[in-house]
Coordinates of C-alpha atoms (C1' of nucleotides) in Angstrom, one line a residue:
Chain V
M24 CA 0.0 0.0 0.0
M25 CA 2.7 2.5 1.0
N26 CA 4.8 1.6 -2.0
E27 CA 1.8 2.4 -4.3
I28 CA 1.2 5.7 -2.6
L29 CA 4.8 6.7 -2.9
A30 CA 5.0 5.6 -6.5
L31 CA 1.8 7.4 -7.6
S32 CA 2.4 10.7 -5.8
E33 CA 4.8 13.5 -5.3
V34 CA 5.8 15.6 -2.3
L35 CA 4.2 19.1 -2.2
P36 CA 6.8 21.8 -2.6
E37 CA 7.3 24.7 -0.2
A38 CA 5.5 27.0 -2.6
F39 CA 2.3 25.1 -1.9
Y40 CA 2.4 26.4 1.7
S41 CA 3.6 30.0 0.9
R42 CA 0.1 31.3 0.3
A43 CA -2.8 32.6 2.4
A44 CA -3.7 30.1 5.2
I45 CA -7.3 29.8 4.0
E46 CA -6.2 28.8 0.5
V47 CA -3.7 26.3 1.8
A48 CA -6.3 24.8 4.1
R49 CA -8.8 24.2 1.4
D50 CA -6.1 22.7 -0.9
C51 CA -4.8 20.3 1.8
L52 CA -8.0 18.3 1.5
G53 CA -7.4 15.1 -0.4
K54 CA -3.6 15.2 0.1
I55 CA -1.7 12.4 1.7
L56 CA 0.1 12.7 5.1
V57 CA 3.0 10.2 5.5
H58 CA 5.0 9.4 8.6
G59 CA 7.1 6.2 8.7
E60 CA 5.0 3.3 7.6
T61 CA 1.7 5.1 8.3
A62 CA -0.2 7.3 5.9
G63 CA -3.6 8.9 5.7
R64 CA -5.7 11.1 3.4
I65 CA -6.5 14.5 4.8
V66 CA -10.3 14.9 5.0
E67 CA -10.8 17.7 7.6
V68 CA -8.8 20.9 8.3
E69 CA -9.1 24.3 9.8
A70 CA -7.4 27.6 8.9
Y71 CA -5.9 29.8 11.6
L72 CA -5.1 33.2 10.2
G73 CA -2.3 34.7 12.3
V74 CA -2.1 37.9 14.3
D75 CA -5.5 39.2 13.2
D76 CA -7.3 36.0 14.2
P77 CA -8.0 36.1 18.0
A78 CA -8.5 32.3 18.0
A79 CA -5.0 31.6 16.7
H80 CA -2.0 31.0 18.8
A81 CA -0.2 33.6 16.7
A82 CA -2.5 36.3 17.9
R83 CA -0.3 36.8 20.9
G84 CA 2.7 37.5 18.8
I85 CA 6.1 35.7 18.7
T86 CA 6.7 33.6 21.8
P87 CA 8.8 30.5 22.3
R88 CA 5.8 28.4 21.3
T89 CA 4.6 30.4 18.3
K90 CA 7.9 31.3 16.7
V91 CA 7.5 28.5 14.2
L92 CA 4.3 30.1 12.9
F93 CA 6.2 33.2 11.9
G94 CA 9.0 31.2 10.2
P95 CA 9.2 29.7 6.8
P96 CA 6.2 27.9 5.3
G97 CA 6.0 24.1 4.8
R98 CA 7.0 23.3 8.4
A99 CA 5.1 21.3 11.0
Y100 CA 3.8 23.2 14.1
V101 CA 3.0 20.6 16.8
Y102 CA 1.8 21.7 20.2
F103 CA 0.7 20.0 23.4
I104 CA -2.7 20.7 24.7
Y105 CA -5.0 19.7 27.7
G106 CA -2.0 17.9 29.3
M107 CA -2.6 15.0 27.0
H108 CA -2.8 15.5 23.3
E109 CA -0.7 16.9 20.5
C110 CA -2.1 18.7 17.5
L111 CA -0.5 19.0 14.1
N112 CA -0.5 22.1 11.9
F113 CA 1.1 23.0 8.6
V114 CA 2.8 26.5 8.7
A115 CA 1.5 28.6 5.8
E116 CA 2.0 32.2 4.5
P117 CA 5.4 33.6 3.4
E118 CA 8.2 33.8 6.1
G119 CA 7.5 36.6 8.6
K120 CA 3.8 36.3 8.4
A121 CA 1.9 33.8 10.6
G122 CA -0.8 31.5 9.5
C123 CA -1.4 27.7 9.7
V124 CA -3.6 24.8 9.0
L125 CA -4.8 22.5 11.7
I126 CA -5.1 18.9 10.5
R127 CA -8.3 17.5 12.1
A128 CA -9.0 14.1 10.5
L129 CA -7.5 11.5 8.2
E130 CA -8.7 8.5 6.3
P131 CA -6.2 5.8 7.2
L132 CA -4.5 4.4 4.1
S133 CA -1.4 2.6 5.2
G134 CA 0.0 1.2 8.4
L135 CA -3.4 0.4 9.9
A136 CA -2.0 -2.3 12.2
T137 CA 0.5 0.2 13.6
M138 CA -2.3 2.8 14.1
R139 CA -4.3 0.1 15.9
E140 CA -1.5 -0.7 18.2
R141 CA -1.1 2.9 19.1
R142 CA -4.8 3.4 19.6
P143 CA -6.1 0.0 20.8
K144 CA -9.3 1.5 22.1
A145 CA -10.4 3.1 18.8
K146 CA -13.6 1.9 17.3
G147 CA -13.4 0.7 13.7
V148 CA -11.2 2.3 11.1
E149 CA -13.2 5.4 11.4
G150 CA -12.1 6.0 15.0
L151 CA -8.3 5.7 14.3
A152 CA -7.6 9.2 13.1
A153 CA -10.8 11.2 13.2
G154 CA -9.8 14.1 15.5
P155 CA -6.7 16.2 15.8
G156 CA -5.5 14.4 18.9
R157 CA -6.3 11.0 17.5
L158 CA -4.5 11.4 14.2
T159 CA -1.2 12.5 15.9
S160 CA -1.4 9.5 18.2
A161 CA -2.2 7.1 15.3
L162 CA 0.7 8.4 13.2
G163 CA 3.1 8.7 16.0
I164 CA 3.5 12.5 15.7
T165 CA 4.9 14.2 18.7
R166 CA 6.4 17.6 19.6
D167 CA 9.8 16.3 18.4
L168 CA 8.5 17.1 14.9
N169 CA 7.7 20.8 15.8
G170 CA 9.5 23.0 13.2
S171 CA 10.5 20.0 11.0
S172 CA 10.1 20.4 7.2
L173 CA 7.1 18.9 5.5
V174 CA 9.2 18.8 2.3
D175 CA 12.5 17.2 3.5
G176 CA 11.7 15.9 7.0
P177 CA 10.3 12.7 8.5
L178 CA 6.8 13.9 8.1
R179 CA 5.7 14.7 4.5
V180 CA 2.6 15.7 2.5
R181 CA 2.1 14.3 -0.9
R182 CA -0.3 14.8 -3.8
M183 CA -1.6 11.9 -5.7
Q184 CA -1.2 12.1 -9.5
V185 CA -4.8 11.1 -9.9
E186 CA -7.0 12.5 -7.1
E187 CA -10.5 11.2 -6.3
P188 CA -13.0 14.0 -6.8
F189 CA -14.9 15.3 -3.7
E190 CA -17.1 18.0 -2.5
V191 CA -16.1 20.4 0.2
V192 CA -18.2 21.7 3.1
V193 CA -17.3 24.8 5.1
T194 CA -18.3 25.3 8.8
P195 CA -17.2 27.2 11.8
R196 CA -14.1 25.9 13.7
V197 CA -14.4 23.5 16.5
G198 CA -13.4 23.7 20.1
I199 CA -12.6 27.5 20.3
S200 CA -14.1 30.2 22.3
K201 CA -13.3 33.2 20.1
C202 CA -14.5 34.0 16.6
V203 CA -16.8 31.0 16.9
D204 CA -18.7 31.9 13.7
W205 CA -15.8 32.3 11.3
P206 CA -16.2 29.8 8.5
L207 CA -12.7 28.4 8.4
R208 CA -13.2 24.6 8.8
F209 CA -13.1 22.6 5.6
A210 CA -14.1 18.9 5.2
L211 CA -15.0 16.4 2.6
A212 CA -18.7 16.3 2.3
D213 CA -20.3 13.1 3.6
N214 CA -17.0 11.5 4.5
R215 CA -17.1 8.9 7.2
F216 CA -13.6 9.7 8.5
V217 CA -14.4 13.3 9.4
S218 CA -14.5 13.9 13.1
R219 CA -18.1 13.8 14.3
V220 CA -18.2 17.2 15.9
V221 CA -20.0 19.4 13.4
V222 CA -22.0 22.5 13.1
P223 CA -22.8 23.9 16.6
S224 CA -26.4 24.7 17.3
R225 CA -27.1 28.4 16.9
P226 CA -27.9 30.6 19.9
C227 CA -31.4 31.1 18.5
K228 CA -34.2 28.6 18.4
S229 CA -36.5 27.6 15.6
T230 CA -40.1 28.9 15.5
N231 CA -41.6 25.8 17.2
G232 CA -39.2 26.1 20.1
T233 CA -37.1 23.0 19.4
K234 CA -33.4 23.1 19.1
L235 CA -31.9 23.2 15.7
K236 CA -30.7 19.7 14.7
K237 CA -27.1 19.0 14.7
N238 CA -25.5 17.2 11.8
S239 CA -25.6 13.5 12.2
Chain U
dC10 C1' -28.7 9.1 22.3
dA11 C1' -26.9 13.7 25.1
dA12 C1' -24.5 15.8 28.8
dT13 C1' -20.8 15.9 32.0
dA14 C1' -16.5 14.9 34.4
dG15 C1' -11.9 13.8 34.7
dA16 C1' -7.4 13.4 33.0
dT17 C1' -3.1 16.3 33.2
dC18 C1' 0.5 19.9 31.9
dA19 C1' 2.6 23.6 28.8
dT20 C1' 1.9 28.2 28.2
dC21 C1' 1.0 32.8 29.4
dT22 C1' -0.9 36.4 32.9
Chain N
dG14 C1' -3.3 30.4 38.8
dA15 C1' -6.3 29.9 34.8
dT16 C1' -6.9 28.3 30.4
dG17 C1' -6.9 25.4 26.6
dA18 C1' -7.4 24.4 18.4
dT19 C1' -9.1 17.2 23.1
dC20 C1' -10.6 12.5 24.2
dT21 C1' -12.7 8.9 26.8
dA22 C1' -15.6 6.9 30.2
dT23 C1' -19.6 7.5 32.7
dT24 C1' -24.0 9.0 34.0
dG25 C1' -28.5 10.4 33.0
dC26 C1' -33.0 10.4 30.3

DNA sequence: CAATAGATCATCT
DNA sequence: GATGATCTATTGC
């Protein structure tokens, strides 16, 4: 499986990442993330826009943690959260300007047995990498990779020569407390590997008084 | 099903 | 000292 992926794809160049974060985010869908023997297709992402995005880590300026975000594009930004999980981002925008793409879910393609060993409690193939903390665990991605190159390094992103067509849905981002309405989350429509958290119910109620239905 | 609690620590105030 | 780009198990209806 992995051999076929490598043979029928190419590594994305740094120029791919040196664009507006929102463009990079959208274009990351359908690409292949490879780490060691494990690989998955990116099916859900979020854009974080930099200093003008209060929900982004970069909004607080350059700190020891966020300096990677202000560096050259095409690097991994991996941070530790909730005392338990690591989250993977791709650094976007030209050097000097912050912006990144949070990878939220993968469709497992290769190294499924290894992913299962790392996440023995996951339900089905769907549960292996659907969620930002889950996919880093499944692929063995840790803070060691923070700042590493996605072009040269151990973690790489590839583009299949022939890509399956798909439709994209746009929603607000998940798990944040600021800018909760900004439509910066992108996912493949009707994809079973997308993390289940979807459109939050609106603060308003429908006319019959019932809550708006959340997506399945 | 939905809602809640607990885990657990790096980061910034 | 509080918060957080989360996940899982448990409780409740």
